Amino acid sequence: MSSRSIGLAAQVCTTAAWLLCVGGAAAQSITSVGLFPGGGNSAVYAISNGGAAAAGFSNDATSRDMTLRWLQPSTTQNLGLLPVGVTNTYGQAISLGGTIIAGYGDSGGNTRAFRWTNTGGYQVLPLIPGTNFATASGISSAGTRVVGTSGIGTTARAFLWEDSNPGVVLNLGVLAGQLSSSANAISGDGSTIVGASGTLAFRWTSTRGMVSLGSLPGQTSATARSVSPTGTTVAGLWNNGGERGFKWTATTGMVDLPFMPTGTVLRPRGISGDGVLVVGQGNGKIGLGAFVHSDAMGTVDLASYLEARGVNLTGWQLNDCYAVDQHGTAFGGCGFFEGHAVGFVVRGLSRPSLAESAPTASAGVGISSAGGIGGGEPLHIACRGKDRDGDGHFDFFDYLSVVSGFSDSDVGVDFNGDTVIDFFDYLDFVAAFSMPR
């Protein structure tokens, strides 16, 4: 079938059918993971792919913090305490399928790393010989590798644990001239570990060992906080007298991330699987809150980003974002919902486009549907023209992209340029299918 025939066929889609298509695609939502009975606060530190499962903590009526495992749509599990006398536990990382969690438990000076599975429960991980505490902060997609930090006093070392040799952990050492190290994350494929050694951020692989990511002008310290599934992109925090964010690739090296408008603090926490999105906490016009960044879009507050994509945030204040899934379709963090400090999971978003544009001073696009942002607030999404997928052909796949764009309130579907996304833009697009190529 020719693209012209497909275009003519697309025109037979009635107004009612088009509205059903747009409405049916809008499955995006935010969910509170809740609190343990009697608890006063909770947080989500990690999510599985798609946000179907999450790990974090909640306190209970006795004010103890315990690992929380959340499963969509509304199951909240209390994983309890470790069998080594600790009084608090915290889930820090979760496997791709959501069945394995890594974290740590503590009680005063007694801190131990753990790995939890839904079949075997808690497994206390070994210490590096000569140390007396350990925390776990990252896990591979399959849950077979865990990374963290083991130390004594003020001396610490990054470690790697593998289920193929569960009785020991590998000491990853330190960078030359540095006295300590800590591991914060591991790539999904288990090949790459990132963290900090002294004042420098590092990237570790089995072939090259621990390598510094470099430095930025005026840098006094840096730590790598997250890494993409294949280890090619790293995000983290650096300091030059204030807290700033960076993103690293082998091609670009360390690149400073911009603040939100009027901001002075940026604390990256997580990175999407394709390395497009970085999330965390920063300040801006509305004070300290969660942010999301892409190279093309810049750094914006997460609440505006989500509302522009149809997420109803009524009653929510998003304070921090710790996690984003592989495709940028789910987020996890903590905030306030109707006055309660709780963890959240956002699910069902469309995969972000590489063509998302930087914030501009333009009037923006007002969204005519409920839940969008009005008042001329820019949505910061590039108009990609009628060849929506950029393959050089104007065909049915562009039509599908347009339907998705209407669901996401994408300014790229404002085809008639009246700054309102509505049915007249759809008619303009359909008419284009009838034009000679």
Short mmCIF file of C-alpha atoms in Angstrom, two decimals:
data_model
loop_
_atom_site.label_atom_id
_atom_site.label_comp_id
_atom_site.label_asym_id
_atom_site.label_seq_id
_atom_site.Cartn_x
_atom_site.Cartn_y
_atom_site.Cartn_z
CA MET A 1 0.00 0.00 0.00
CA SER A 2 1.38 3.43 -0.93
CA SER A 3 1.81 6.16 1.64
CA ARG A 4 -0.87 8.15 -0.23
CA SER A 5 -3.33 5.24 0.11
CA ILE A 6 -2.50 4.94 3.78
CA GLY A 7 -3.07 8.65 4.14
CA LEU A 8 -6.49 8.46 2.48
CA ALA A 9 -7.39 5.51 4.69
CA ALA A 10 -6.41 7.51 7.73
CA GLN A 11 -8.95 10.18 6.80
CA VAL A 12 -11.85 7.77 7.37
CA CYS A 13 -11.04 7.81 11.08
CA THR A 14 -14.07 9.60 12.51
CA THR A 15 -13.96 12.29 15.16
CA ALA A 16 -15.29 9.83 17.74
CA ALA A 17 -12.69 7.21 16.86
CA TRP A 18 -9.91 9.79 17.05
CA LEU A 19 -11.04 10.87 20.49
CA LEU A 20 -11.08 7.24 21.62
CA CYS A 21 -7.54 6.76 20.30
CA VAL A 22 -6.27 9.79 22.19
CA GLY A 23 -8.10 8.97 25.39
CA GLY A 24 -7.11 5.31 25.38
CA ALA A 25 -3.40 6.09 25.16
CA ALA A 26 -3.38 8.25 28.30
CA ALA A 27 -2.47 5.68 30.95
CA GLN A 28 0.09 7.86 32.72
CA SER A 29 -0.37 8.21 36.49
CA ILE A 30 1.34 8.89 39.81
CA THR A 31 0.85 6.55 42.77
CA SER A 32 1.77 6.87 46.43
CA VAL A 33 3.54 3.77 47.76
CA GLY A 34 1.92 4.48 51.11
CA LEU A 35 3.18 4.04 54.67
CA PHE A 36 3.59 1.13 57.05
CA PRO A 37 0.93 1.14 59.82
CA GLY A 38 1.62 4.05 62.15
CA GLY A 39 4.41 5.38 59.92
CA GLY A 40 5.00 9.01 59.11
CA ASN A 41 7.17 8.98 55.98
CA SER A 42 8.37 6.82 53.10
CA ALA A 43 10.52 7.16 49.98
CA VAL A 44 11.23 5.30 46.74
CA TYR A 45 14.92 4.96 45.86
CA ALA A 46 14.73 2.53 42.94
CA ILE A 47 12.23 1.22 40.39
CA SER A 48 12.10 -1.75 38.05
CA ASN A 49 11.70 -1.28 34.33
CA GLY A 50 8.34 0.30 33.62
CA GLY A 51 7.88 1.10 37.31
CA ALA A 52 6.00 -2.14 38.05
CA ALA A 53 8.00 -2.56 41.27
CA ALA A 54 9.87 -0.21 43.58
CA ALA A 55 12.21 -0.31 46.57
CA GLY A 56 12.75 2.18 49.36
CA PHE A 57 11.73 2.50 52.97
CA SER A 58 8.94 3.49 55.31
CA ASN A 59 8.97 3.94 59.05
CA ASP A 60 6.41 2.32 61.33
CA ALA A 61 4.63 3.07 64.59
CA THR A 62 7.85 2.43 66.54
CA SER A 63 9.75 4.97 64.38
CA ARG A 64 11.93 2.24 62.87
CA ASP A 65 12.78 2.54 59.17
CA MET A 66 12.33 -0.69 57.23
CA THR A 67 12.74 -1.71 53.61
CA LEU A 68 9.63 -1.20 51.53
CA ARG A 69 8.84 -3.14 48.37
CA TRP A 70 5.97 -1.83 46.28
CA LEU A 71 4.23 -3.71 43.47
CA GLN A 72 1.75 -2.16 41.08
CA PRO A 73 -1.04 -1.42 41.34
CA SER A 74 -1.13 -1.02 45.13
CA THR A 75 0.81 -3.67 47.09
CA THR A 76 3.17 -2.37 49.79
CA GLN A 77 5.38 -4.96 51.52
CA ASN A 78 7.34 -4.50 54.75
CA LEU A 79 10.50 -6.58 54.34
CA GLY A 80 11.40 -6.22 58.00
CA LEU A 81 14.87 -6.26 59.58
CA LEU A 82 18.12 -8.13 59.00
CA PRO A 83 18.99 -11.14 61.18
CA VAL A 84 22.08 -9.36 62.58
CA GLY A 85 20.62 -7.04 65.20
CA VAL A 86 20.09 -3.87 63.18
CA THR A 87 17.11 -1.65 63.91
CA ASN A 88 16.64 -0.04 60.46
CA THR A 89 16.82 -1.25 56.85
CA TYR A 90 16.77 0.63 53.55
CA GLY A 91 16.20 -0.74 50.05
CA GLN A 92 18.55 1.14 47.73
CA ALA A 93 18.43 -0.72 44.41
CA ILE A 94 16.17 -3.19 42.60
CA SER A 95 16.62 -5.68 39.77
CA LEU A 96 15.06 -5.17 36.36
CA GLY A 97 12.25 -7.60 37.14
CA GLY A 98 11.66 -6.22 40.63
CA THR A 99 12.29 -9.51 42.47
CA ILE A 100 15.71 -8.74 44.00
CA ILE A 101 16.64 -5.75 46.19
CA ALA A 102 19.97 -4.51 47.54
CA GLY A 103 20.47 -2.13 50.44
CA TYR A 104 21.70 -1.96 54.00
CA GLY A 105 20.64 -2.14 57.61
CA ASP A 106 22.05 -0.12 60.48
CA SER A 107 21.89 0.27 64.23
CA GLY A 108 24.35 2.76 65.63
CA GLY A 109 27.77 1.46 64.58
CA ASN A 110 26.43 -1.83 63.19
CA THR A 111 25.85 -1.36 59.45
CA ARG A 112 25.63 -4.28 57.02
CA ALA A 113 24.87 -4.62 53.32
CA PHE A 114 22.15 -7.00 52.15
CA ARG A 115 20.61 -8.65 49.13
CA TRP A 116 16.97 -9.68 49.35
CA THR A 117 15.10 -12.04 47.04
CA ASN A 118 11.40 -12.84 46.95
CA THR A 119 12.23 -16.53 47.37
CA GLY A 120 15.01 -16.45 49.97
CA GLY A 121 14.51 -13.25 51.91
CA TYR A 122 17.50 -11.37 53.36
CA GLN A 123 21.10 -12.36 52.68
CA VAL A 124 23.73 -10.41 54.65
CA LEU A 125 26.70 -9.70 52.38
CA PRO A 126 30.27 -10.25 53.56
CA LEU A 127 32.66 -7.47 54.55
CA ILE A 128 36.00 -6.65 52.99
CA PRO A 129 38.52 -8.28 55.38
CA GLY A 130 39.58 -5.87 58.11
CA THR A 131 36.45 -3.71 57.89
CA ASN A 132 33.42 -3.60 60.15
CA PHE A 133 30.63 -1.95 58.15
CA ALA A 134 29.15 -2.15 54.67
CA THR A 135 26.37 -0.60 52.62
CA ALA A 136 24.99 -1.73 49.26
CA SER A 137 23.82 0.87 46.77
CA GLY A 138 23.58 -0.74 43.33
CA ILE A 139 22.46 -3.97 41.66
CA SER A 140 22.70 -5.37 38.13
CA SER A 141 19.58 -5.99 36.04
CA ALA A 142 19.61 -9.72 36.80
CA GLY A 143 20.32 -9.14 40.49
CA THR A 144 23.46 -11.26 40.34
CA ARG A 145 25.91 -8.45 41.11
CA VAL A 146 25.76 -5.93 43.95
CA VAL A 147 28.05 -2.97 44.62
CA GLY A 148 28.59 -0.82 47.66
CA THR A 149 31.08 0.35 50.25
CA SER A 150 32.85 -1.49 53.06
CA GLY A 151 35.10 0.18 55.61
CA ILE A 152 36.30 0.87 59.11
CA GLY A 153 36.37 4.27 60.74
CA THR A 154 36.99 6.89 58.03
CA THR A 155 38.64 4.43 55.64
CA ALA A 156 36.37 2.82 53.06
CA ARG A 157 36.61 0.82 49.84
CA ALA A 158 34.21 0.22 46.98
CA PHE A 159 33.27 -3.43 46.57
CA LEU A 160 31.67 -5.82 44.11
CA TRP A 161 29.72 -8.91 45.21
CA GLU A 162 28.73 -11.71 42.82
CA ASP A 163 26.28 -14.54 43.44
CA SER A 164 28.71 -16.95 41.76
CA ASN A 165 31.10 -16.44 44.71
CA PRO A 166 28.83 -15.29 47.55
CA GLY A 167 31.25 -15.70 50.44
CA VAL A 168 33.58 -12.85 49.46
CA VAL A 169 33.50 -9.36 47.98
CA LEU A 170 36.01 -7.85 45.56
CA ASN A 171 37.88 -4.79 46.86
CA LEU A 172 37.92 -2.31 43.95
CA GLY A 173 40.75 -0.25 45.44
CA VAL A 174 41.30 3.50 45.10
CA LEU A 175 42.50 6.00 42.52
CA ALA A 176 46.14 7.04 42.70
CA GLY A 177 46.65 9.63 45.42
CA GLN A 178 43.25 9.03 47.03
CA LEU A 179 42.65 7.38 50.40
CA SER A 180 39.17 5.90 50.07
CA SER A 181 36.49 4.88 47.59
CA SER A 182 32.76 4.15 47.47
CA ALA A 183 30.61 2.50 44.80
CA ASN A 184 27.20 4.03 44.10
CA ALA A 185 25.85 2.17 41.06
CA ILE A 186 26.45 -0.67 38.62
CA SER A 187 25.35 -0.89 34.99
CA GLY A 188 22.48 -3.20 34.14
CA ASP A 189 24.79 -5.62 32.34
CA GLY A 190 27.08 -5.72 35.39
CA SER A 191 30.15 -4.54 33.47
CA THR A 192 30.62 -1.04 34.84
CA ILE A 193 30.70 0.38 38.37
CA VAL A 194 30.70 4.07 39.25
CA GLY A 195 31.27 6.05 42.42
CA ALA A 196 33.89 8.24 44.08
CA SER A 197 37.47 7.80 45.17
CA GLY A 198 38.51 10.62 47.46
CA THR A 199 37.64 13.83 45.62
CA LEU A 200 37.26 12.26 42.15
CA ALA A 201 34.43 10.45 40.38
CA PHE A 202 35.38 7.07 38.92
CA ARG A 203 34.27 4.43 36.44
CA TRP A 204 35.42 0.84 36.98
CA THR A 205 35.50 -2.10 34.56
CA SER A 206 37.19 -5.46 34.90
CA THR A 207 39.49 -4.70 31.96
CA ARG A 208 40.61 -1.19 32.91
CA GLY A 209 40.07 -1.13 36.63
CA MET A 210 39.25 2.17 38.35
CA VAL A 211 39.59 5.23 36.09
CA SER A 212 38.92 8.87 36.98
CA LEU A 213 36.19 10.63 34.99
CA GLY A 214 38.26 13.82 35.02
CA SER A 215 37.35 17.22 36.40
CA LEU A 216 35.58 20.45 35.55
CA PRO A 217 36.94 24.01 36.04
CA GLY A 218 37.03 24.93 39.73
CA GLN A 219 36.06 21.42 40.82
CA THR A 220 36.87 20.51 44.41
CA SER A 221 35.13 17.13 44.50
CA ALA A 222 32.90 14.84 42.44
CA THR A 223 31.01 11.58 42.74
CA ALA A 224 29.32 9.47 40.07
CA ARG A 225 25.80 8.54 41.18
CA SER A 226 24.30 6.55 38.31
CA VAL A 227 25.22 4.73 35.10
CA SER A 228 23.32 3.57 32.02
CA PRO A 229 22.69 -0.18 31.47
CA THR A 230 25.73 -0.69 29.23
CA GLY A 231 28.00 1.68 31.15
CA THR A 232 28.36 4.25 28.38
CA THR A 233 26.78 7.23 30.15
CA VAL A 234 27.33 8.38 33.74
CA ALA A 235 25.63 11.09 35.79
CA GLY A 236 26.75 12.54 39.08
CA LEU A 237 27.45 15.44 41.39
CA TRP A 238 30.39 17.83 41.43
CA ASN A 239 31.26 20.70 43.70
CA ASN A 240 32.97 24.02 43.11
CA GLY A 241 31.73 25.67 46.28
CA GLY A 242 28.16 24.69 45.42
CA GLU A 243 26.43 21.47 44.38
CA ARG A 244 26.25 20.95 40.61
CA GLY A 245 25.47 18.09 38.25
CA PHE A 246 27.41 16.46 35.43
CA LYS A 247 26.96 13.90 32.69
CA TRP A 248 29.85 11.90 31.24
CA THR A 249 30.44 9.87 28.09
CA ALA A 250 33.72 8.68 26.62
CA THR A 251 33.21 11.15 23.77
CA THR A 252 32.30 14.27 25.74
CA GLY A 253 34.01 13.68 29.06
CA MET A 254 32.41 15.43 32.05
CA VAL A 255 29.83 18.03 31.01
CA ASP A 256 28.27 20.46 33.47
CA LEU A 257 24.47 20.23 33.68
CA PRO A 258 22.57 23.52 33.81
CA PHE A 259 20.52 24.54 36.82
CA MET A 260 16.79 25.02 36.67
CA PRO A 261 15.87 28.67 36.01
CA THR A 262 17.13 30.83 38.95
CA GLY A 263 18.58 27.67 40.54
CA THR A 264 21.86 27.29 42.42
CA VAL A 265 21.77 23.60 43.45
CA LEU A 266 21.60 20.44 41.33
CA ARG A 267 21.90 16.89 42.72
CA PRO A 268 21.63 14.17 40.04
CA ARG A 269 20.40 10.78 41.33
CA GLY A 270 19.46 8.60 38.37
CA ILE A 271 19.79 8.20 34.61
CA SER A 272 17.59 6.52 32.00
CA GLY A 273 18.76 3.46 30.12
CA ASP A 274 19.48 5.34 26.91
CA GLY A 275 21.25 8.10 28.82
CA VAL A 276 18.76 10.72 27.60
CA LEU A 277 17.19 11.67 30.93
CA VAL A 278 18.89 12.56 34.21
CA VAL A 279 16.79 13.01 37.36
CA GLY A 280 17.40 14.26 40.86
CA GLN A 281 16.84 17.24 43.12
CA GLY A 282 17.55 20.91 42.53
CA ASN A 283 16.23 24.35 43.32
CA GLY A 284 14.54 26.88 41.10
CA LYS A 285 11.64 29.29 41.01
CA ILE A 286 9.51 27.07 43.27
CA GLY A 287 12.30 26.20 45.72
CA LEU A 288 13.91 22.80 46.23
CA GLY A 289 12.25 20.00 44.28
CA ALA A 290 12.62 17.15 41.78
CA PHE A 291 14.10 17.84 38.34
CA VAL A 292 14.51 16.09 35.00
CA HIS A 293 17.17 16.94 32.42
CA SER A 294 17.93 16.09 28.82
CA ASP A 295 20.59 17.61 26.59
CA ALA A 296 18.01 19.08 24.22
CA MET A 297 15.40 20.11 26.80
CA GLY A 298 17.71 21.46 29.50
CA THR A 299 16.82 21.14 33.19
CA VAL A 300 13.18 21.56 34.22
CA ASP A 301 11.17 20.78 37.33
CA LEU A 302 9.74 17.28 37.20
CA ALA A 303 6.23 18.38 38.12
CA SER A 304 5.91 20.58 35.02
CA TYR A 305 7.42 17.84 32.87
CA LEU A 306 4.88 15.29 34.12
CA GLU A 307 1.88 17.61 33.96
CA ALA A 308 2.75 18.43 30.35
CA ARG A 309 2.48 14.71 29.66
CA GLY A 310 -0.92 14.32 31.24
CA VAL A 311 -0.04 13.23 34.79
CA ASN A 312 -2.53 14.62 37.31
CA LEU A 313 -0.48 15.97 40.23
CA THR A 314 -3.36 17.39 42.24
CA GLY A 315 -2.38 17.29 45.91
CA TRP A 316 1.28 16.45 45.16
CA GLN A 317 4.55 18.25 45.83
CA LEU A 318 7.53 16.40 44.33
CA ASN A 319 10.58 16.92 46.53
CA ASP A 320 13.11 14.52 45.02
CA CYS A 321 13.46 12.00 42.20
CA TYR A 322 15.85 9.10 42.73
CA ALA A 323 15.04 6.85 39.81
CA VAL A 324 14.00 6.75 36.16
CA ASP A 325 13.52 3.53 34.24
CA GLN A 326 15.36 2.36 31.12
CA HIS A 327 13.12 4.12 28.61
CA GLY A 328 12.20 7.23 30.58
CA THR A 329 8.61 6.05 30.99
CA ALA A 330 8.59 5.72 34.81
CA PHE A 331 9.98 7.70 37.74
CA GLY A 332 10.37 7.13 41.48
CA GLY A 333 11.07 9.46 44.38
CA CYS A 334 9.53 11.16 47.37
CA GLY A 335 7.29 14.11 48.05
CA PHE A 336 4.23 15.28 49.91
CA PHE A 337 0.74 14.07 49.06
CA GLU A 338 -2.08 15.81 50.89
CA GLY A 339 0.32 16.70 53.71
CA HIS A 340 1.95 13.25 54.07
CA ALA A 341 5.62 12.58 53.26
CA VAL A 342 5.45 9.55 50.96
CA GLY A 343 7.29 7.82 48.16
CA PHE A 344 5.84 7.95 44.65
CA VAL A 345 5.96 5.99 41.41
CA VAL A 346 5.00 7.54 38.06
CA ARG A 347 4.13 5.05 35.31
CA GLY A 348 2.75 4.87 31.80
CA LEU A 349 4.56 7.76 30.12
CA SER A 350 5.51 7.72 26.46
CA ARG A 351 9.18 7.27 25.68
CA PRO A 352 10.80 10.74 25.42
CA SER A 353 12.08 11.94 22.07
CA LEU A 354 15.69 12.85 21.36
CA ALA A 355 14.29 15.94 19.64
CA GLU A 356 12.92 17.52 22.80
CA SER A 357 13.85 21.18 22.66
CA ALA A 358 15.49 23.49 25.15
CA PRO A 359 13.33 25.95 27.12
CA THR A 360 12.67 29.12 25.18
CA ALA A 361 11.17 32.52 25.86
CA SER A 362 8.30 31.89 23.43
CA ALA A 363 4.69 32.21 24.44
CA GLY A 364 4.36 28.45 24.47
CA VAL A 365 1.27 26.38 23.82
CA GLY A 366 -1.84 26.30 25.96
CA ILE A 367 -3.30 22.83 26.38
CA SER A 368 -7.05 22.70 25.98
CA SER A 369 -7.51 19.40 27.83
CA ALA A 370 -7.70 19.05 31.61
CA GLY A 371 -4.45 18.35 33.41
CA GLY A 372 -2.26 20.23 30.93
CA ILE A 373 -0.37 23.41 31.67
CA GLY A 374 -1.78 26.71 30.52
CA GLY A 375 -0.90 30.33 30.84
CA GLY A 376 1.56 30.09 27.96
CA GLU A 377 3.97 27.82 29.87
CA PRO A 378 6.30 26.23 27.27
CA LEU A 379 6.17 22.45 27.04
CA HIS A 380 9.74 22.36 25.67
CA ILE A 381 9.03 19.71 23.05
CA ALA A 382 10.35 20.31 19.54
CA CYS A 383 7.98 20.58 16.59
CA ARG A 384 9.36 17.93 14.26
CA GLY A 385 7.13 18.72 11.26
CA LYS A 386 4.76 16.31 9.55
CA ASP A 387 7.50 13.71 9.00
CA ARG A 388 7.13 12.91 12.68
CA ASP A 389 9.51 9.95 12.91
CA GLY A 390 12.23 11.61 10.83
CA ASP A 391 12.68 8.68 8.43
CA GLY A 392 12.33 10.83 5.31
CA HIS A 393 8.91 9.36 4.48
CA PHE A 394 5.48 10.79 5.19
CA ASP A 395 3.40 7.71 5.99
CA PHE A 396 1.17 5.84 8.44
CA PHE A 397 3.92 5.69 11.06
CA ASP A 398 3.88 9.49 11.20
CA TYR A 399 0.12 9.29 11.72
CA LEU A 400 0.63 6.97 14.70
CA SER A 401 3.20 9.38 16.11
CA VAL A 402 0.71 12.24 15.81
CA VAL A 403 -1.95 10.30 17.73
CA SER A 404 0.61 9.73 20.47
CA GLY A 405 1.53 13.41 20.35
CA PHE A 406 -2.04 14.47 21.03
CA SER A 407 -2.09 12.18 24.08
CA ASP A 408 1.14 13.73 25.37
CA SER A 409 0.13 17.36 24.67
CA ASP A 410 3.15 17.60 22.33
CA VAL A 411 3.62 21.10 20.87
CA GLY A 412 4.91 19.34 17.76
CA VAL A 413 1.29 18.59 16.81
CA ASP A 414 0.25 22.26 16.84
CA PHE A 415 0.21 22.13 13.03
CA ASN A 416 -1.91 25.23 12.43
CA GLY A 417 0.26 27.36 14.71
CA ASP A 418 -2.57 28.82 16.83
CA THR A 419 -0.79 27.80 20.11
CA VAL A 420 -3.67 25.48 21.05
CA ILE A 421 -3.54 21.71 20.55
CA ASP A 422 -6.99 20.63 19.39
CA PHE A 423 -8.96 18.82 16.70
CA PHE A 424 -8.17 21.47 14.08
CA ASP A 425 -4.51 20.44 14.25
CA TYR A 426 -5.58 16.86 13.57
CA LEU A 427 -7.57 17.98 10.51
CA ASP A 428 -4.56 19.93 9.26
CA PHE A 429 -2.38 16.85 9.54
CA VAL A 430 -4.90 14.57 7.79
CA ALA A 431 -5.21 17.07 4.95
CA ALA A 432 -1.47 16.87 4.41
CA PHE A 433 -1.79 13.19 3.48
CA SER A 434 -3.84 14.20 0.41
CA MET A 435 -1.23 16.65 -0.88
CA PRO A 436 1.12 15.62 -3.72
CA ARG A 437 4.45 14.34 -2.45
#
